[in-house]
Amino acid sequence: SHLPVVDWVSLDWVAYWGCLTHAMVTENEEIMGLCLGEELQSTAGDAVGGVNLEILAFLPLLRVDKRKDRVEIEPDQLVAATQRADELTAQLGRTVRVVGWYHSHPHITALPSHVDLATQLSYQQLAESFVGLIFAVYSGHERGQRCQALCFQNVRGSCAYIPMRVRPPHCATSPDAAAATAVSAAENAAGVVALPRLLFEEEQREFEQQQQPKSNQKATASSSNSSDSVVELAPACAYACNVGSIVDRLIWPLIQVARDRCVDQA
């Protein structure tokens, strides 16, 4: 078929906010995470794909390779995400699973690259309804003034766009739906809170990897004073700058959001 398997995707508004927050923390490399949700059968009024997806929560992932045009994660994080989906299944009484992945496109459009399409195809070989979300950030004429989001699948090597809508808050129509919304909100809030820890861990790992070759060189080098102290300090300076950027772009805004909510609820 030349049509995607999925007709449309419904995204919880807190999950959307979490994905976008994750995408905005850096304009130098791509970030990545997974989407947890439920697969629903399409109604008669939908297209011919046969499946709708309801994304309930986002799960930010630790990057092992950070580049401006691609990102890599550890395989065991997929296993942990599946386990978390099983836990949500027990909490909600719904069949929750990993239904998609998301990543950012800083300073470029949201259109999927050939790498994105290849990655998407590999996921669809595990589950044909698996979708990809792209958040394009820092792509306006003035930094931070524009962001785009889209959902796609790989259909015979080409990109097929899927309609995506964000579910507004307070749209629960029954006690069960309200309870599910509360669980989803708590899960997404936990994802946002986990972001600083993940980003700090990434920076710490990168700094330690850069220091390791120097430790080996010092252990094997003869008595030579030719090392450049400025060059040796470069990784530490980069680490300090990156940590400061995390505080500036993520932690302080989150603190402000928490303060504003406390004022609103007072």
Short mmCIF file of C-alpha atoms in Angstrom, two decimals:
data_model
loop_
_atom_site.label_atom_id
_atom_site.label_comp_id
_atom_site.label_asym_id
_atom_site.label_seq_id
_atom_site.Cartn_x
_atom_site.Cartn_y
_atom_site.Cartn_z
CA SER A 1 0.00 0.00 0.00
CA HIS A 2 1.07 3.59 -0.64
CA LEU A 3 -0.82 4.79 2.45
CA PRO A 4 0.45 4.86 6.05
CA VAL A 5 -0.90 2.34 8.52
CA VAL A 6 -1.90 5.08 10.96
CA ASP A 7 -4.79 7.46 10.17
CA TRP A 8 -4.12 10.07 12.85
CA VAL A 9 -2.26 10.63 16.11
CA SER A 10 -3.66 12.26 19.24
CA LEU A 11 -1.01 13.71 21.57
CA ASP A 12 -1.58 14.58 25.22
CA TRP A 13 -0.92 18.30 25.69
CA VAL A 14 1.48 17.77 28.61
CA ALA A 15 3.38 15.19 26.54
CA TYR A 16 3.54 17.72 23.71
CA TRP A 17 4.85 20.37 26.07
CA GLY A 18 7.41 17.89 27.43
CA CYS A 19 8.67 16.90 23.97
CA LEU A 20 8.95 20.54 22.96
CA THR A 21 10.75 21.44 26.20
CA HIS A 22 13.21 18.62 25.56
CA ALA A 23 13.76 19.82 21.98
CA MET A 24 14.43 23.39 23.14
CA VAL A 25 17.19 22.55 25.63
CA THR A 26 19.88 22.61 22.93
CA GLU A 27 20.24 24.21 19.54
CA ASN A 28 23.53 22.44 18.74
CA GLU A 29 22.55 18.75 18.64
CA GLU A 30 19.47 16.62 18.17
CA ILE A 31 17.69 15.10 21.15
CA MET A 32 15.59 11.94 21.21
CA GLY A 33 12.89 10.22 23.22
CA LEU A 34 10.09 7.67 22.97
CA CYS A 35 6.30 7.97 23.03
CA LEU A 36 4.10 5.72 25.15
CA GLY A 37 0.47 5.29 24.19
CA GLU A 38 -2.36 3.11 22.99
CA GLU A 39 -3.34 1.82 19.58
CA LEU A 40 -7.02 2.29 18.73
CA GLN A 41 -9.08 1.04 15.84
CA SER A 42 -10.13 3.71 13.35
CA THR A 43 -13.78 4.62 13.01
CA ALA A 44 -15.75 4.59 9.79
CA GLY A 45 -15.13 8.29 9.24
CA ASP A 46 -11.35 7.93 9.24
CA ALA A 47 -9.09 7.11 6.33
CA VAL A 48 -8.22 3.61 5.17
CA GLY A 49 -5.20 2.97 7.41
CA GLY A 50 -7.22 1.31 10.11
CA VAL A 51 -5.29 2.46 13.20
CA ASN A 52 -5.27 5.57 15.39
CA LEU A 53 -2.68 6.27 18.06
CA GLU A 54 -3.25 8.04 21.35
CA ILE A 55 0.07 9.18 22.81
CA LEU A 56 -0.22 9.44 26.58
CA ALA A 57 3.33 10.17 27.70
CA PHE A 58 6.82 11.00 26.50
CA LEU A 59 10.02 9.39 27.73
CA PRO A 60 13.28 11.36 27.23
CA LEU A 61 16.34 9.23 26.51
CA LEU A 62 20.03 9.47 27.32
CA ARG A 63 22.15 10.10 24.21
CA VAL A 64 25.40 8.22 23.65
CA ASP A 65 26.23 10.18 20.51
CA LYS A 66 25.30 13.83 20.07
CA ARG A 67 25.41 15.44 16.63
CA LYS A 68 23.57 18.24 14.91
CA ASP A 69 22.17 15.90 12.25
CA ARG A 70 21.63 12.59 14.08
CA VAL A 71 21.42 11.02 17.53
CA GLU A 72 22.07 7.58 19.01
CA ILE A 73 20.82 5.91 22.18
CA GLU A 74 21.64 2.76 24.15
CA PRO A 75 19.50 -0.28 23.18
CA ASP A 76 18.70 -1.13 26.80
CA GLN A 77 16.70 2.10 27.03
CA LEU A 78 14.14 0.55 24.67
CA VAL A 79 13.76 -2.36 27.07
CA ALA A 80 13.28 0.04 29.99
CA ALA A 81 10.65 1.94 28.00
CA THR A 82 8.74 -1.28 27.34
CA GLN A 83 8.81 -2.09 31.04
CA ARG A 84 7.47 1.38 31.84
CA ALA A 85 4.67 0.86 29.32
CA ASP A 86 3.74 -2.37 31.10
CA GLU A 87 3.59 -0.47 34.40
CA LEU A 88 1.27 2.13 32.87
CA THR A 89 -0.89 -0.66 31.47
CA ALA A 90 -1.40 -1.95 35.00
CA GLN A 91 -2.13 1.55 36.34
CA LEU A 92 -4.54 2.62 33.61
CA GLY A 93 -6.16 -0.67 32.69
CA ARG A 94 -5.36 0.13 29.06
CA THR A 95 -2.92 -1.53 26.66
CA VAL A 96 -0.04 0.93 26.74
CA ARG A 97 3.08 0.29 24.67
CA VAL A 98 5.88 2.15 22.95
CA VAL A 99 4.09 3.61 19.92
CA GLY A 100 6.61 6.09 18.54
CA TRP A 101 9.79 8.10 18.84
CA TYR A 102 10.52 11.80 18.70
CA HIS A 103 13.60 13.87 18.02
CA SER A 104 14.53 17.48 17.31
CA HIS A 105 15.72 19.35 14.23
CA PRO A 106 17.54 22.46 15.47
CA HIS A 107 17.95 25.25 12.91
CA ILE A 108 16.44 23.22 10.06
CA THR A 109 12.96 22.32 8.85
CA ALA A 110 10.89 19.50 10.30
CA LEU A 111 11.12 17.46 7.09
CA PRO A 112 12.55 13.96 7.75
CA SER A 113 16.04 13.27 6.45
CA HIS A 114 17.12 10.04 4.79
CA VAL A 115 18.58 9.00 8.17
CA ASP A 116 15.23 9.68 9.83
CA LEU A 117 13.41 7.60 7.22
CA ALA A 118 15.86 4.72 7.66
CA THR A 119 15.48 4.86 11.45
CA GLN A 120 11.70 4.99 11.11
CA LEU A 121 11.70 1.95 8.83
CA SER A 122 13.72 -0.05 11.35
CA TYR A 123 11.13 0.74 14.03
CA GLN A 124 8.22 -0.12 11.73
CA GLN A 125 9.74 -3.55 11.19
CA LEU A 126 9.09 -4.12 14.89
CA ALA A 127 5.60 -2.60 14.83
CA GLU A 128 4.02 -1.38 11.60
CA SER A 129 1.99 1.31 13.39
CA PHE A 130 5.11 2.88 14.94
CA VAL A 131 5.32 6.62 14.19
CA GLY A 132 8.00 9.29 14.24
CA LEU A 133 7.60 12.84 15.56
CA ILE A 134 9.93 15.70 14.65
CA PHE A 135 10.15 19.01 16.50
CA ALA A 136 11.94 21.69 14.48
CA VAL A 137 13.24 24.43 16.79
CA TYR A 138 15.38 27.56 16.46
CA SER A 139 14.54 27.72 12.78
CA GLY A 140 13.03 31.21 12.55
CA HIS A 141 14.65 34.44 11.50
CA GLU A 142 15.12 35.28 15.15
CA ARG A 143 16.35 32.49 17.40
CA GLY A 144 13.57 30.69 19.22
CA GLN A 145 10.76 32.50 17.41
CA ARG A 146 9.48 29.54 15.44
CA CYS A 147 8.91 25.84 16.01
CA GLN A 148 7.22 23.14 13.94
CA ALA A 149 6.04 19.63 14.74
CA LEU A 150 5.02 16.82 12.44
CA CYS A 151 4.29 13.09 12.51
CA PHE A 152 5.36 10.65 9.80
CA GLN A 153 5.88 7.06 8.70
CA ASN A 154 8.05 5.41 6.09
CA VAL A 155 5.91 4.07 3.25
CA ARG A 156 7.94 2.27 0.59
CA GLY A 157 10.97 4.43 1.25
CA SER A 158 9.10 7.73 1.13
CA CYS A 159 7.78 9.98 3.84
CA ALA A 160 4.04 9.79 4.58
CA TYR A 161 2.74 12.55 6.84
CA ILE A 162 0.15 11.69 9.47
CA PRO A 163 -2.33 14.20 10.94
CA MET A 164 -1.46 14.97 14.55
CA ARG A 165 -3.64 16.83 17.02
CA VAL A 166 -2.87 17.91 20.55
CA ARG A 167 -5.53 17.06 23.13
CA PRO A 168 -6.33 20.14 25.23
CA PRO A 169 -6.41 19.95 29.04
CA HIS A 170 -9.61 19.28 30.98
CA CYS A 171 -11.23 17.31 28.16
CA ALA A 172 -11.98 14.19 30.23
CA THR A 173 -15.64 13.21 29.95
CA SER A 174 -15.86 10.52 32.63
CA PRO A 175 -14.30 9.63 36.02
CA ASP A 176 -12.20 6.90 34.37
CA ALA A 177 -10.98 9.35 31.73
CA ALA A 178 -10.17 11.90 34.41
CA ALA A 179 -8.17 9.31 36.35
CA ALA A 180 -6.27 8.32 33.21
CA THR A 181 -5.55 11.99 32.49
CA ALA A 182 -4.14 12.43 36.00
CA VAL A 183 -1.85 9.41 35.61
CA SER A 184 -0.70 10.66 32.21
CA ALA A 185 -0.03 14.14 33.58
CA ALA A 186 2.03 12.70 36.44
CA GLU A 187 4.04 10.55 34.02
CA ASN A 188 4.78 13.52 31.75
CA ALA A 189 5.69 15.73 34.70
CA ALA A 190 8.16 13.05 35.78
CA GLY A 191 9.63 13.10 32.28
CA VAL A 192 10.18 16.85 32.44
CA VAL A 193 11.73 16.59 35.91
CA ALA A 194 14.09 13.87 34.61
CA LEU A 195 15.44 16.10 31.83
CA PRO A 196 18.08 17.97 33.91
CA ARG A 197 19.44 14.70 35.31
CA LEU A 198 19.69 13.16 31.84
CA LEU A 199 21.41 16.21 30.37
CA PHE A 200 23.87 16.47 33.26
CA GLU A 201 24.68 12.76 32.91
CA GLU A 202 25.33 13.22 29.19
CA GLU A 203 27.73 16.07 29.85
CA GLN A 204 29.48 14.13 32.62
CA ARG A 205 29.95 11.10 30.38
CA GLU A 206 31.32 13.19 27.54
CA PHE A 207 33.75 14.98 29.85
CA GLU A 208 34.99 11.71 31.34
CA GLN A 209 35.49 10.22 27.86
CA GLN A 210 37.58 13.22 26.86
CA GLN A 211 39.67 12.92 30.01
CA GLN A 212 40.36 9.20 29.61
CA PRO A 213 42.89 9.48 26.73
CA LYS A 214 44.79 12.13 28.69
CA SER A 215 45.03 9.83 31.70
CA ASN A 216 46.45 7.08 29.51
CA GLN A 217 48.93 9.47 27.92
CA LYS A 218 50.17 10.67 31.29
CA ALA A 219 50.66 7.09 32.44
CA THR A 220 52.84 6.18 29.44
CA ALA A 221 54.54 9.46 28.54
CA SER A 222 58.16 10.18 29.39
CA SER A 223 59.18 13.25 31.32
CA SER A 224 58.16 15.97 28.89
CA ASN A 225 56.89 19.46 29.54
CA SER A 226 55.51 20.07 26.06
CA SER A 227 51.85 19.69 26.99
CA ASP A 228 49.70 22.74 26.41
CA SER A 229 47.80 23.63 29.59
CA VAL A 230 45.26 25.68 27.64
CA VAL A 231 44.39 22.70 25.45
CA GLU A 232 44.08 20.51 28.54
CA LEU A 233 41.62 22.96 30.07
CA ALA A 234 39.39 23.06 26.97
CA PRO A 235 37.18 20.04 27.89
CA ALA A 236 36.62 21.39 31.40
CA CYS A 237 35.67 24.80 30.01
CA ALA A 238 33.26 23.21 27.52
CA TYR A 239 31.76 21.12 30.31
CA ALA A 240 31.22 24.20 32.49
CA CYS A 241 29.64 26.13 29.59
CA ASN A 242 27.30 23.26 28.72
CA VAL A 243 26.21 22.83 32.33
CA GLY A 244 25.56 26.55 32.57
CA SER A 245 23.48 26.35 29.40
CA ILE A 246 21.33 23.59 30.94
CA VAL A 247 20.71 25.76 33.98
CA ASP A 248 19.87 28.79 31.84
CA ARG A 249 17.67 27.07 29.24
CA LEU A 250 15.92 24.46 31.38
CA ILE A 251 16.28 24.63 35.14
CA TRP A 252 15.55 28.32 35.66
CA PRO A 253 12.49 28.26 33.36
CA LEU A 254 11.17 25.18 35.20
CA ILE A 255 11.66 26.94 38.52
CA GLN A 256 9.74 29.93 37.19
CA VAL A 257 6.90 27.69 35.98
CA ALA A 258 6.72 26.06 39.43
CA ARG A 259 6.65 29.47 41.13
CA ASP A 260 3.90 30.71 38.82
CA ARG A 261 1.78 27.65 39.51
CA CYS A 262 2.22 28.10 43.25
CA VAL A 263 1.01 31.69 42.90
CA ASP A 264 -1.97 30.60 40.79
CA GLN A 265 -2.97 27.95 43.33
CA ALA A 266 -2.50 30.23 46.35
#
